[in-house]
PDB file of C-alpha atoms in Angstrom:
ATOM      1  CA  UNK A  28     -39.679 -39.659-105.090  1.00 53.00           C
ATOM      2  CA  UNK A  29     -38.256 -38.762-101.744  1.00 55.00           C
ATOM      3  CA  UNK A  30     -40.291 -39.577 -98.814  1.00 54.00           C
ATOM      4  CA  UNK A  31     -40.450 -38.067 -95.404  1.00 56.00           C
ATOM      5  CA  UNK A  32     -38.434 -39.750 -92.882  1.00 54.00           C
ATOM      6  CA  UNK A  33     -39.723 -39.526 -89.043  1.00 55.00           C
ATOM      7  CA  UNK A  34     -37.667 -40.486 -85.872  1.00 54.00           C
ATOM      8  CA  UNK A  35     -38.074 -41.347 -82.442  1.00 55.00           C
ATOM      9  CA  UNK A  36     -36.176 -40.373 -79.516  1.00 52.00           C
ATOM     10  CA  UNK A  37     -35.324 -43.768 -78.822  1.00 52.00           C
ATOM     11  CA  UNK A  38     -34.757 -44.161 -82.124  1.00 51.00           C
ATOM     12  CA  UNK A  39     -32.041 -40.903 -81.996  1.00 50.00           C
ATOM     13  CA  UNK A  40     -30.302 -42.064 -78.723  1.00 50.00           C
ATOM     14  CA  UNK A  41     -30.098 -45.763 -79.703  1.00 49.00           C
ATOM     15  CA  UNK A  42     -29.523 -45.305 -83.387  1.00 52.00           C
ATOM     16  CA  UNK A  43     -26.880 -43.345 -83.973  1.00 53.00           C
ATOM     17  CA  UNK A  44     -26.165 -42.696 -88.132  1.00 56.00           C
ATOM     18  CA  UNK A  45     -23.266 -44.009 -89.477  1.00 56.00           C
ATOM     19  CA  UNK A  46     -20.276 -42.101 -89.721  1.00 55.00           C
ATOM     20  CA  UNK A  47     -20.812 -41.054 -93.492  1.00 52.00           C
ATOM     21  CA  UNK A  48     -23.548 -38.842 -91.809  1.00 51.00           C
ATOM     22  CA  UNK A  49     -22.001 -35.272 -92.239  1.00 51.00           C
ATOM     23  CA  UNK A  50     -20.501 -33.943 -88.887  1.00 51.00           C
ATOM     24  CA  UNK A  51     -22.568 -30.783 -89.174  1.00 49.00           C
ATOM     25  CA  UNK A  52     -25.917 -32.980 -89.395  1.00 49.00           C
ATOM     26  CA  UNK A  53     -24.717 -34.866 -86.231  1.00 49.00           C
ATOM     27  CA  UNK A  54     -23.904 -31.945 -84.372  1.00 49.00           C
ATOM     28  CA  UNK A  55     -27.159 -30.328 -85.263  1.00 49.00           C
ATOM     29  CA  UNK A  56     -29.141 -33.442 -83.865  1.00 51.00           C
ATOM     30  CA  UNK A  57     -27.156 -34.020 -80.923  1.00 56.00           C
ATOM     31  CA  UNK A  58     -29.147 -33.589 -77.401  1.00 54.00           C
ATOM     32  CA  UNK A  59     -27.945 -32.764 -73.949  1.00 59.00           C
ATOM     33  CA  UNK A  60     -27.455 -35.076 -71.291  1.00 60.00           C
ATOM     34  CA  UNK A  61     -31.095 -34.528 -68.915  1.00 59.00           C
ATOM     35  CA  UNK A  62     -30.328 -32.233 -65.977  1.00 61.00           C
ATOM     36  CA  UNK A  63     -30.942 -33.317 -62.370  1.00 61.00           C
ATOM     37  CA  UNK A  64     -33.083 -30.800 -60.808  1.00 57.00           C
ATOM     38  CA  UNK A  65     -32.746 -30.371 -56.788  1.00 60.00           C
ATOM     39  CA  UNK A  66     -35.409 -29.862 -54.639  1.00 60.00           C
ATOM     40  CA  UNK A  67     -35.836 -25.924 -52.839  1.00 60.00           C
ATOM     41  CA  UNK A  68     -34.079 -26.161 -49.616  1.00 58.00           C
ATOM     42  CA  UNK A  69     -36.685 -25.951 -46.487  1.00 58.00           C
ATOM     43  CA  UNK A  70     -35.942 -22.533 -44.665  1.00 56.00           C
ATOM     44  CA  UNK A  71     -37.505 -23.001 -41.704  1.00 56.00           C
ATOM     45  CA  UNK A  72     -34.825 -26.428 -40.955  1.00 57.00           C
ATOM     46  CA  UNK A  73     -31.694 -24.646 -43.250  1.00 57.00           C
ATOM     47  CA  UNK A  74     -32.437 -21.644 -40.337  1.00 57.00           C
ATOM     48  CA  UNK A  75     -32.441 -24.525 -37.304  1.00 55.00           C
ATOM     49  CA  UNK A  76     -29.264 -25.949 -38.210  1.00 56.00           C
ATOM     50  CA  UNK A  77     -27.409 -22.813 -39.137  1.00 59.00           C
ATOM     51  CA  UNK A  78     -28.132 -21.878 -35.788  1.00 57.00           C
ATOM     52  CA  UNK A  79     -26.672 -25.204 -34.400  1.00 61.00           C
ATOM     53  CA  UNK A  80     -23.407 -24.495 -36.022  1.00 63.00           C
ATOM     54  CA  UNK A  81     -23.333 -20.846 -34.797  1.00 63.00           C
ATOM     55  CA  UNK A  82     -23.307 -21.718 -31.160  1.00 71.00           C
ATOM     56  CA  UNK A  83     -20.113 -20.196 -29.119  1.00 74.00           C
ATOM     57  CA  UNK A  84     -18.415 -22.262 -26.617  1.00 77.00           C
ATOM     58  CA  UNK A  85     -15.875 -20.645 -24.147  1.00 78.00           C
ATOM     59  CA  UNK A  86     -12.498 -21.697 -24.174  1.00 77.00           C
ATOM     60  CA  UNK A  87     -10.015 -20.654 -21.556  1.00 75.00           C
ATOM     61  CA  UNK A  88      -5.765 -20.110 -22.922  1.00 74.00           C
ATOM     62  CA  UNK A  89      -4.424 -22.700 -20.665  1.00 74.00           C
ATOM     63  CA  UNK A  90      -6.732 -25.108 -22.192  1.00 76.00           C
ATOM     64  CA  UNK A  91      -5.081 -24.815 -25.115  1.00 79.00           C
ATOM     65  CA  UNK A  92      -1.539 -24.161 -24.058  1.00 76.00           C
ATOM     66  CA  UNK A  93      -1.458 -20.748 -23.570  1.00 79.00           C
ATOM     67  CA  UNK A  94      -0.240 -18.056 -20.724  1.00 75.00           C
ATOM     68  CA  UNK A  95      -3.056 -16.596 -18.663  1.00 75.00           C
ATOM     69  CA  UNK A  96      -1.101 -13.507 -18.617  1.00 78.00           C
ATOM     70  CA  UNK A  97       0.665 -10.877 -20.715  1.00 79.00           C
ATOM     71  CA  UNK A  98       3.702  -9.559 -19.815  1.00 81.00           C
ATOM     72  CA  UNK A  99       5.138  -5.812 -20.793  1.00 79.00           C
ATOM     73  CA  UNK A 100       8.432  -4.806 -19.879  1.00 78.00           C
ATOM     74  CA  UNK A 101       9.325  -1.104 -19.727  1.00 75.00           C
ATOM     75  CA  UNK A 102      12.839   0.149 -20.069  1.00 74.00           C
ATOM     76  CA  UNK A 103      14.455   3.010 -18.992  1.00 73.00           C
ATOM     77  CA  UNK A 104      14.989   5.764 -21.422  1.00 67.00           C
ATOM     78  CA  UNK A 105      16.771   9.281 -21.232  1.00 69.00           C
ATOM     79  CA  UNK A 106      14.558  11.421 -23.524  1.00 67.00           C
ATOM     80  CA  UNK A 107      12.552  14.278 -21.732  1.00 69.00           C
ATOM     81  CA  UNK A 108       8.939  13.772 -20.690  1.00 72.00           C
ATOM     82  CA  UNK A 109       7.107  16.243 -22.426  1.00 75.00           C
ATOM     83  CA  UNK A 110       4.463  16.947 -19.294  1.00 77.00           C
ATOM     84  CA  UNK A 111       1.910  19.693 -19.787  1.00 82.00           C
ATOM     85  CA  UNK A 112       2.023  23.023 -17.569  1.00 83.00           C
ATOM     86  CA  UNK A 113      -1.015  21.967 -15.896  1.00 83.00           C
ATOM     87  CA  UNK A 114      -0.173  18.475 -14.809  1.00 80.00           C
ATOM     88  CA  UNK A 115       3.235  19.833 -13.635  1.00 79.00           C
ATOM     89  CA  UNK A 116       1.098  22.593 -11.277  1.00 80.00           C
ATOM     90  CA  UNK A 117      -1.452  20.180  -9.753  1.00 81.00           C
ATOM     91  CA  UNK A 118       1.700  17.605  -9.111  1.00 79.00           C
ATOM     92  CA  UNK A 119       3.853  20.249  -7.362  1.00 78.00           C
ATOM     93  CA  UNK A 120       0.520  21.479  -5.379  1.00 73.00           C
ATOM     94  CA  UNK A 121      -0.701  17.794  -4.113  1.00 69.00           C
ATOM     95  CA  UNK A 122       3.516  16.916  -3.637  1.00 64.00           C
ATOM     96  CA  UNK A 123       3.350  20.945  -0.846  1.00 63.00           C
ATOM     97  CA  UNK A 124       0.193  19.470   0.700  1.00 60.00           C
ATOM     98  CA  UNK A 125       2.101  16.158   1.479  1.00 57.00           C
ATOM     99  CA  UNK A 126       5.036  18.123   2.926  1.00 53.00           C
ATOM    100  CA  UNK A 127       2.762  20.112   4.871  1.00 52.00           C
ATOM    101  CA  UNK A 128       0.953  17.664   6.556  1.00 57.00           C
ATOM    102  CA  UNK A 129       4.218  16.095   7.472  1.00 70.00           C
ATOM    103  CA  UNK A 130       5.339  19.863   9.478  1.00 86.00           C
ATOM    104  CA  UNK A 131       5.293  20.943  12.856  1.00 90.00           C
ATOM    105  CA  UNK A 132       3.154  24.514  13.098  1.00 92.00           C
ATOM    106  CA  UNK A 133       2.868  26.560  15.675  1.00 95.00           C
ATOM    107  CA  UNK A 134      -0.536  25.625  17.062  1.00 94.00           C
ATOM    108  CA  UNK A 135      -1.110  29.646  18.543  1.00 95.00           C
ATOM    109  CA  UNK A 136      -0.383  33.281  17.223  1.00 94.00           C
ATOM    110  CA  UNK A 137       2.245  35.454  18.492  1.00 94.00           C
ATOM    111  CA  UNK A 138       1.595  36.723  21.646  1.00 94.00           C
ATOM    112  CA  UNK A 139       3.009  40.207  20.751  1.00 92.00           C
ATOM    113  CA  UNK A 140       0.875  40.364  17.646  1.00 93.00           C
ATOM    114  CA  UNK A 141      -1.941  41.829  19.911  1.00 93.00           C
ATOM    115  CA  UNK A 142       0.146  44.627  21.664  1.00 92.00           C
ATOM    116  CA  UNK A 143      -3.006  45.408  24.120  1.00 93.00           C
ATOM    117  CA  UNK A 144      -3.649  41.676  25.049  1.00 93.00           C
ATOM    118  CA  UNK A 145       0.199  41.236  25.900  1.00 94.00           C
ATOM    119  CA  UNK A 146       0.489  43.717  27.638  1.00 93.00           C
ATOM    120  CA  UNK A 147      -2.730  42.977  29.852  1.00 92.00           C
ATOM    121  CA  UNK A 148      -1.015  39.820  30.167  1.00 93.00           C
ATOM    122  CA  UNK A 149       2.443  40.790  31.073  1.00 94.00           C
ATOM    123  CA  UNK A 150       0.492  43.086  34.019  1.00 94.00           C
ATOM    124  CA  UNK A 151      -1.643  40.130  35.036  1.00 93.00           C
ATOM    125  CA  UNK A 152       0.890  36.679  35.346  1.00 94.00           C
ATOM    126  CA  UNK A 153       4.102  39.396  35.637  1.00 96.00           C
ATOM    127  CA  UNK A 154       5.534  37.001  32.608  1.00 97.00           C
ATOM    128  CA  UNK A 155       4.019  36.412  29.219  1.00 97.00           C
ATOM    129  CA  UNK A 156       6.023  34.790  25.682  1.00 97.00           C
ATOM    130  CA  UNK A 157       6.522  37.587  23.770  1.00 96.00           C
ATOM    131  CA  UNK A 158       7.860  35.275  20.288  1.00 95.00           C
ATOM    132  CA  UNK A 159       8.229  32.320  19.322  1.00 97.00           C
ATOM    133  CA  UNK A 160       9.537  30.434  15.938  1.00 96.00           C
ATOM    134  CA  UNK A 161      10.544  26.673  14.752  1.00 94.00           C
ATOM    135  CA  UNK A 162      13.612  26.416  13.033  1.00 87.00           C
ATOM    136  CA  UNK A 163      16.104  23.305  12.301  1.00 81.00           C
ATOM    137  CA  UNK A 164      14.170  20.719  14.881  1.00 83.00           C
ATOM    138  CA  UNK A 165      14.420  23.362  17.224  1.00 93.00           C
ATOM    139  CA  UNK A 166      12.067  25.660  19.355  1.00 95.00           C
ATOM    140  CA  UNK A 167      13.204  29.240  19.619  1.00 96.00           C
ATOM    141  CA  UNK A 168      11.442  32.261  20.944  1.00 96.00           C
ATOM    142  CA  UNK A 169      11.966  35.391  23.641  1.00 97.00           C
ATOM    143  CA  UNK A 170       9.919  35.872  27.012  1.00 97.00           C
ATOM    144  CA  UNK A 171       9.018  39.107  28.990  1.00 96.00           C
ATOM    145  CA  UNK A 172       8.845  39.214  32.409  1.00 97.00           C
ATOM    146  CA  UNK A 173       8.273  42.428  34.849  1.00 96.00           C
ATOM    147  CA  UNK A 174      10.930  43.820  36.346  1.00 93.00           C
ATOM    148  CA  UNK A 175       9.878  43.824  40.266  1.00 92.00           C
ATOM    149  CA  UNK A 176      13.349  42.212  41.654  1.00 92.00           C
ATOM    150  CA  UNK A 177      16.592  42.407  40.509  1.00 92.00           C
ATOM    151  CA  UNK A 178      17.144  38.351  41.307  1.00 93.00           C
ATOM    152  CA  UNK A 179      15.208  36.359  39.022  1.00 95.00           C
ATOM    153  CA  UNK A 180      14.852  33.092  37.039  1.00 96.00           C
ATOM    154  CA  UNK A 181      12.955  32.075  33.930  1.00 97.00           C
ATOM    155  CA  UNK A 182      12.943  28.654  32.392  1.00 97.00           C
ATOM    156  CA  UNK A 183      10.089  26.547  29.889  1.00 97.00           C
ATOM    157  CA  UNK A 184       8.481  23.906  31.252  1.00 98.00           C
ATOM    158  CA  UNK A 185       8.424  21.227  27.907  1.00 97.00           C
ATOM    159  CA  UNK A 186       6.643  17.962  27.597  1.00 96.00           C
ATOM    160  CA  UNK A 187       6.747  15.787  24.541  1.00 95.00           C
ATOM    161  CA  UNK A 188       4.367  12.867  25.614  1.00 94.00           C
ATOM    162  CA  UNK A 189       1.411  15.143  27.137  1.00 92.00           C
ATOM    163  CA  UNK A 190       2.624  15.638  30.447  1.00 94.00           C
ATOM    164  CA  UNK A 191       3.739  11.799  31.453  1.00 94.00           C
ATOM    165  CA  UNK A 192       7.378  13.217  31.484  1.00 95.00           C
ATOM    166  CA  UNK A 193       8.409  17.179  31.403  1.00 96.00           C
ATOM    167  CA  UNK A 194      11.473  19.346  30.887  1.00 95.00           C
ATOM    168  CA  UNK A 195      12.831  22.267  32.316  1.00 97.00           C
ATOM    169  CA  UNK A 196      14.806  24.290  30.009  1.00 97.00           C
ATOM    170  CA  UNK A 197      16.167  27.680  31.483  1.00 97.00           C
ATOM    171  CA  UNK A 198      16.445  30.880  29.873  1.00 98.00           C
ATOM    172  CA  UNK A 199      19.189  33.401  29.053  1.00 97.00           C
ATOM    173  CA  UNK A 200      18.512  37.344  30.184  1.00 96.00           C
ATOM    174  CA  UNK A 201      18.865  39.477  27.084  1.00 95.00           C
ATOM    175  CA  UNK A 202      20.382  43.064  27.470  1.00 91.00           C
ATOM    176  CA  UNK A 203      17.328  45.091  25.816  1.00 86.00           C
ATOM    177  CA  UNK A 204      18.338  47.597  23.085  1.00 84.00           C
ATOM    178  CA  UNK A 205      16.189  50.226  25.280  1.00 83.00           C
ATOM    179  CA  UNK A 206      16.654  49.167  28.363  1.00 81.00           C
ATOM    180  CA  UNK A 207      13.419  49.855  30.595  1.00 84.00           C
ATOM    181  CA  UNK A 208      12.966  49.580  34.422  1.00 87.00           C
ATOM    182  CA  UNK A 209       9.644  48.077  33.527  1.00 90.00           C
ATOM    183  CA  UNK A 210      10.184  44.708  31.767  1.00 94.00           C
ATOM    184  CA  UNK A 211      13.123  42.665  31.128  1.00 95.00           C
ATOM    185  CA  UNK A 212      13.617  40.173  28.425  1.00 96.00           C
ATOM    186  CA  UNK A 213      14.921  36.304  28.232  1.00 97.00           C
ATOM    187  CA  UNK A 214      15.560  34.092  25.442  1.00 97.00           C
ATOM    188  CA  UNK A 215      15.309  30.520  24.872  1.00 97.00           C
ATOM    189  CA  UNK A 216      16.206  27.589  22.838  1.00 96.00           C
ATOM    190  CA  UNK A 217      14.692  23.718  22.579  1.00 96.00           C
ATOM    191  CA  UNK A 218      15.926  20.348  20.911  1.00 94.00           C
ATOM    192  CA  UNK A 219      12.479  18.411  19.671  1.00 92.00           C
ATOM    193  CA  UNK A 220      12.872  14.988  19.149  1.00 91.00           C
ATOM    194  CA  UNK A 221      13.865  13.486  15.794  1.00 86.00           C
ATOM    195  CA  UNK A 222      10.868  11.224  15.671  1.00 86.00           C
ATOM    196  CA  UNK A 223       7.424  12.845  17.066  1.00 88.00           C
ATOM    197  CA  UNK A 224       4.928  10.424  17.131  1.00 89.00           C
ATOM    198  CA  UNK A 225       2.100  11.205  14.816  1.00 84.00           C
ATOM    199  CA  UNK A 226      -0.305  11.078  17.672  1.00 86.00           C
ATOM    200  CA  UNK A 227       1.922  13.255  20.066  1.00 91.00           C
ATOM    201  CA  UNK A 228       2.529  17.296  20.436  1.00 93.00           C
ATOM    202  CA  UNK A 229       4.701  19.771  21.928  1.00 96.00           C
ATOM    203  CA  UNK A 230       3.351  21.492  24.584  1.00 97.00           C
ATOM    204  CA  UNK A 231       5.130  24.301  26.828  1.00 98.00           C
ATOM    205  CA  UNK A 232       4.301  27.292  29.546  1.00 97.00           C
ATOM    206  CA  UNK A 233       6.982  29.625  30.754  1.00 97.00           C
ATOM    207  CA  UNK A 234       7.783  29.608  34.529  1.00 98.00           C
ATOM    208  CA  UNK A 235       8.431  33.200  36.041  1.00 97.00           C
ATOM    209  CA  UNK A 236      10.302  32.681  39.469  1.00 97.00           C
ATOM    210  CA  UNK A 237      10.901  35.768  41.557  1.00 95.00           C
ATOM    211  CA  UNK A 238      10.459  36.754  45.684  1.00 93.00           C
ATOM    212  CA  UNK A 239      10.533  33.280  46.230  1.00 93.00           C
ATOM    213  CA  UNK A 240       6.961  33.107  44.404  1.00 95.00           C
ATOM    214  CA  UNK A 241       6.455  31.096  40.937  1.00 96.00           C
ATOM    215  CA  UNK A 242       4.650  33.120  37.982  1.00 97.00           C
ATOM    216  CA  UNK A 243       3.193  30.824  35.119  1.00 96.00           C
ATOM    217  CA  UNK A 244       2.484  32.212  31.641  1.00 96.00           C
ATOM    218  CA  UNK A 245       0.407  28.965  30.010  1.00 94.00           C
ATOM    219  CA  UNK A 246      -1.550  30.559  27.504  1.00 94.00           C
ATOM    220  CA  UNK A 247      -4.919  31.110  29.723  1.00 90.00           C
ATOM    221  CA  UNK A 248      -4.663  27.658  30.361  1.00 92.00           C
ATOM    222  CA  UNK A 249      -4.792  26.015  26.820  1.00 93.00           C
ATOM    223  CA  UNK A 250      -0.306  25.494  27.256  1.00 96.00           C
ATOM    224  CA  UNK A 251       1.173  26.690  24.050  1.00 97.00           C
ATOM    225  CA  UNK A 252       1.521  24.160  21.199  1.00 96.00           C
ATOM    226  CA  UNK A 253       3.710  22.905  18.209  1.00 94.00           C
ATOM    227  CA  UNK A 254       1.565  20.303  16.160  1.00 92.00           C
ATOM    228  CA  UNK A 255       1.619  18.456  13.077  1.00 89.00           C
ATOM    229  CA  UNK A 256      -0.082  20.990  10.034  1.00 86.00           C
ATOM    230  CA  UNK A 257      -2.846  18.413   9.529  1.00 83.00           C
ATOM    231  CA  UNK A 258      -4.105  18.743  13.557  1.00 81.00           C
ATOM    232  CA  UNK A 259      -3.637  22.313  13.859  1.00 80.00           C
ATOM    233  CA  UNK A 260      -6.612  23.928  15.681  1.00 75.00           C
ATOM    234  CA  UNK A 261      -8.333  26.852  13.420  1.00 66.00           C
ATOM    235  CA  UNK A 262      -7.611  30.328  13.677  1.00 58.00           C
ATOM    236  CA  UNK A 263      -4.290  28.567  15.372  1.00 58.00           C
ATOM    237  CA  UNK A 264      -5.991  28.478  19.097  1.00 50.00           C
ATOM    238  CA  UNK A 265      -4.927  25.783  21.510  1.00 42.00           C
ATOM    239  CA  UNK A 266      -8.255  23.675  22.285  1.00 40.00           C
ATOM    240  CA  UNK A 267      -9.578  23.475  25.509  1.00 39.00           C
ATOM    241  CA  UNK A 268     -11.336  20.075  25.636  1.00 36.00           C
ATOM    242  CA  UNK A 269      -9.948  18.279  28.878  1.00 36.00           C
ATOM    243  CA  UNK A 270      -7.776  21.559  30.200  1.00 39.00           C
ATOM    244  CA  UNK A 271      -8.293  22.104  33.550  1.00 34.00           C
ATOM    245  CA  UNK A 272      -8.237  26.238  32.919  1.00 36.00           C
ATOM    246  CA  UNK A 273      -6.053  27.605  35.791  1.00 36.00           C
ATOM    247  CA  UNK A 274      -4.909  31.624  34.480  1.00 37.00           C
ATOM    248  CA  UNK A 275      -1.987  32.115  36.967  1.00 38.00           C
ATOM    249  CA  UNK A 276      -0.525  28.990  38.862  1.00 41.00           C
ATOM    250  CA  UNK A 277       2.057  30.298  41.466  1.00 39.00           C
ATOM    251  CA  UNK A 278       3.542  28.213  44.733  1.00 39.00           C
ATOM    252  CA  UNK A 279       6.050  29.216  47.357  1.00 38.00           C
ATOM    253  CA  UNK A 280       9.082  27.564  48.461  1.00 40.00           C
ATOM    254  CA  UNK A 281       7.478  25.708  50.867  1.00 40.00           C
ATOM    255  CA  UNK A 282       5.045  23.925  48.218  1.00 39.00           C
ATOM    256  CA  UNK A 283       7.859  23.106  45.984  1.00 41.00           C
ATOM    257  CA  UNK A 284       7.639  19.027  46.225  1.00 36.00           C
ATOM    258  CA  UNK A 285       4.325  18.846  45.156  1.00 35.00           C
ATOM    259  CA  UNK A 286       4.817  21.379  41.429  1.00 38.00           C
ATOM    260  CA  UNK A 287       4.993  18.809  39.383  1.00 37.00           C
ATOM    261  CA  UNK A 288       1.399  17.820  40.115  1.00 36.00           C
ATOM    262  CA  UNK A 289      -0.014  21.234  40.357  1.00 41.00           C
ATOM    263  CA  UNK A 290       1.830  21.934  36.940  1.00 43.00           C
ATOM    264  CA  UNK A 291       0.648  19.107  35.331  1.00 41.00           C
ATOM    265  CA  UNK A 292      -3.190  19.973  36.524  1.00 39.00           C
ATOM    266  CA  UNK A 293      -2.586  23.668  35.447  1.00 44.00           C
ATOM    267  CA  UNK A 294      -1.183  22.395  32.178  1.00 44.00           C
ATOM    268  CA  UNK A 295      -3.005  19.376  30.667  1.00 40.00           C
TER     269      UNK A 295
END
């Protein structure tokens, strides 16, 4: 009679069958090694020291060996730059407005663009510029004078430093294709300097001399003016701010030594 046989654990893990036992029996009664269970992680300090590992620190490049700097170099190359139409217009518009500023204007219209007020000033001073252009560094322009003496002289009075220093440049009677016993015309030519201060102007009047009497044409005053573009007056208008305003400025032979004063009164 077969009787039950009952075993411990200790029994198992200390006792092991001999090996007649069939390998299936052993294999069936074999247990696994216990498991070592870890304890939950606490969040709240897993969270704390996370956040100690995450902090930043700055770190410059030449710290660690490194340039401060990055270098590109650009070569030259001979394929087209495709520019758009636009960028080309506002490039060749702000390159004019350069040049311009950079130009001596006229700083006053024609005087013969107002036929009545040339005339009125041809009767008034007996002289009056009738045109005037700038061309090649030059000043060129024609002057009208009445006709009340056969001997007669006309010449420009220039200064290029506001009247410290002046020039007299004569003028050249033109043969009129009318001719008219009223009026008589003269022409005239002037060098400006190569380098005109930015700060400096041309100014000018035209000197009428006839009967031993001097006739002054100095544009009611204001002196006719070439400036630079970028200090040209509005509506192209000498300004009158410091002018002593002297309409017809005329001596006699006698007075002679003391024009350039009166001149430079009448004309600055």
């Amino acid at each position: 009679m077969a009787l039950p046989l009952y075993l411990s654990t200790e029994d198992f893990v200390y006792r092991t069958p001999p090996n007649s036992c069939s390998p299936a029996l052993s294999s069936s009664l074999r247990f696994q090694p216990p498991q070592r269970v870890e304890p939950a992680p606490d969040v709240g300090h897993s969270s704390a020291k996370d956040t100690r590992k995450a902090k930043k620190q700055v770190t410059f490049a030449d710290h660690r060996g490194l340039s401060l700097t990055r270098v590109k170099v650009f070569s030259p190359f001979n394929d087209p730059i495709d520019i758009p139409l636009n960028v080309q217009e506002a490039l060749s518009s702000a390159a004019s407005l350069t040049a311009e500023k950079d130009r001596l204007v006229l700083d006053f219209p024609q005087p013969s663009s107002d036929y009545l007020l040339f005339r009125q000033s041809l009767n008034r001073n007996l002289v009056c510029l009738e045109h005037c252009v700038l061309k090649d560094k030059g000043l060129a322009g024609t002057v009208k004078v009445r006709n009340v003496s056969f001997e007669k002289s006309v010449r420009l009075r220039v200064t290029f430093d506001t009247w410290k220093s002046h020039t007299d440049v004569d003028c050249v009677y033109v043969k009129d294709t009318y001719p008219s016993s009223y009026s008589d015309t003269f022409s005239f030519e002037v060098s400006l300097p190569a380098e005109l201060p930015p700060h400096e102007r041309v100014e000018f009047a035209v000197c009428y001399e006839v009967g031993g009497r001097q006739h002054w044409d100095s544009n009611w005053g204001d002196n006719y003016r070439v400036v630079w573009s970028s200090m040209k007056s509005e509506g192209g208008g000498g300004g009158g701010g410091g002018v002593v305003t002297i309409r017809i400025c005329s001596t006699s032979e006698d007075s002679d030594k003391q024009r350039p004063h009166d001149v430079k009164q009448c004309f600055h």
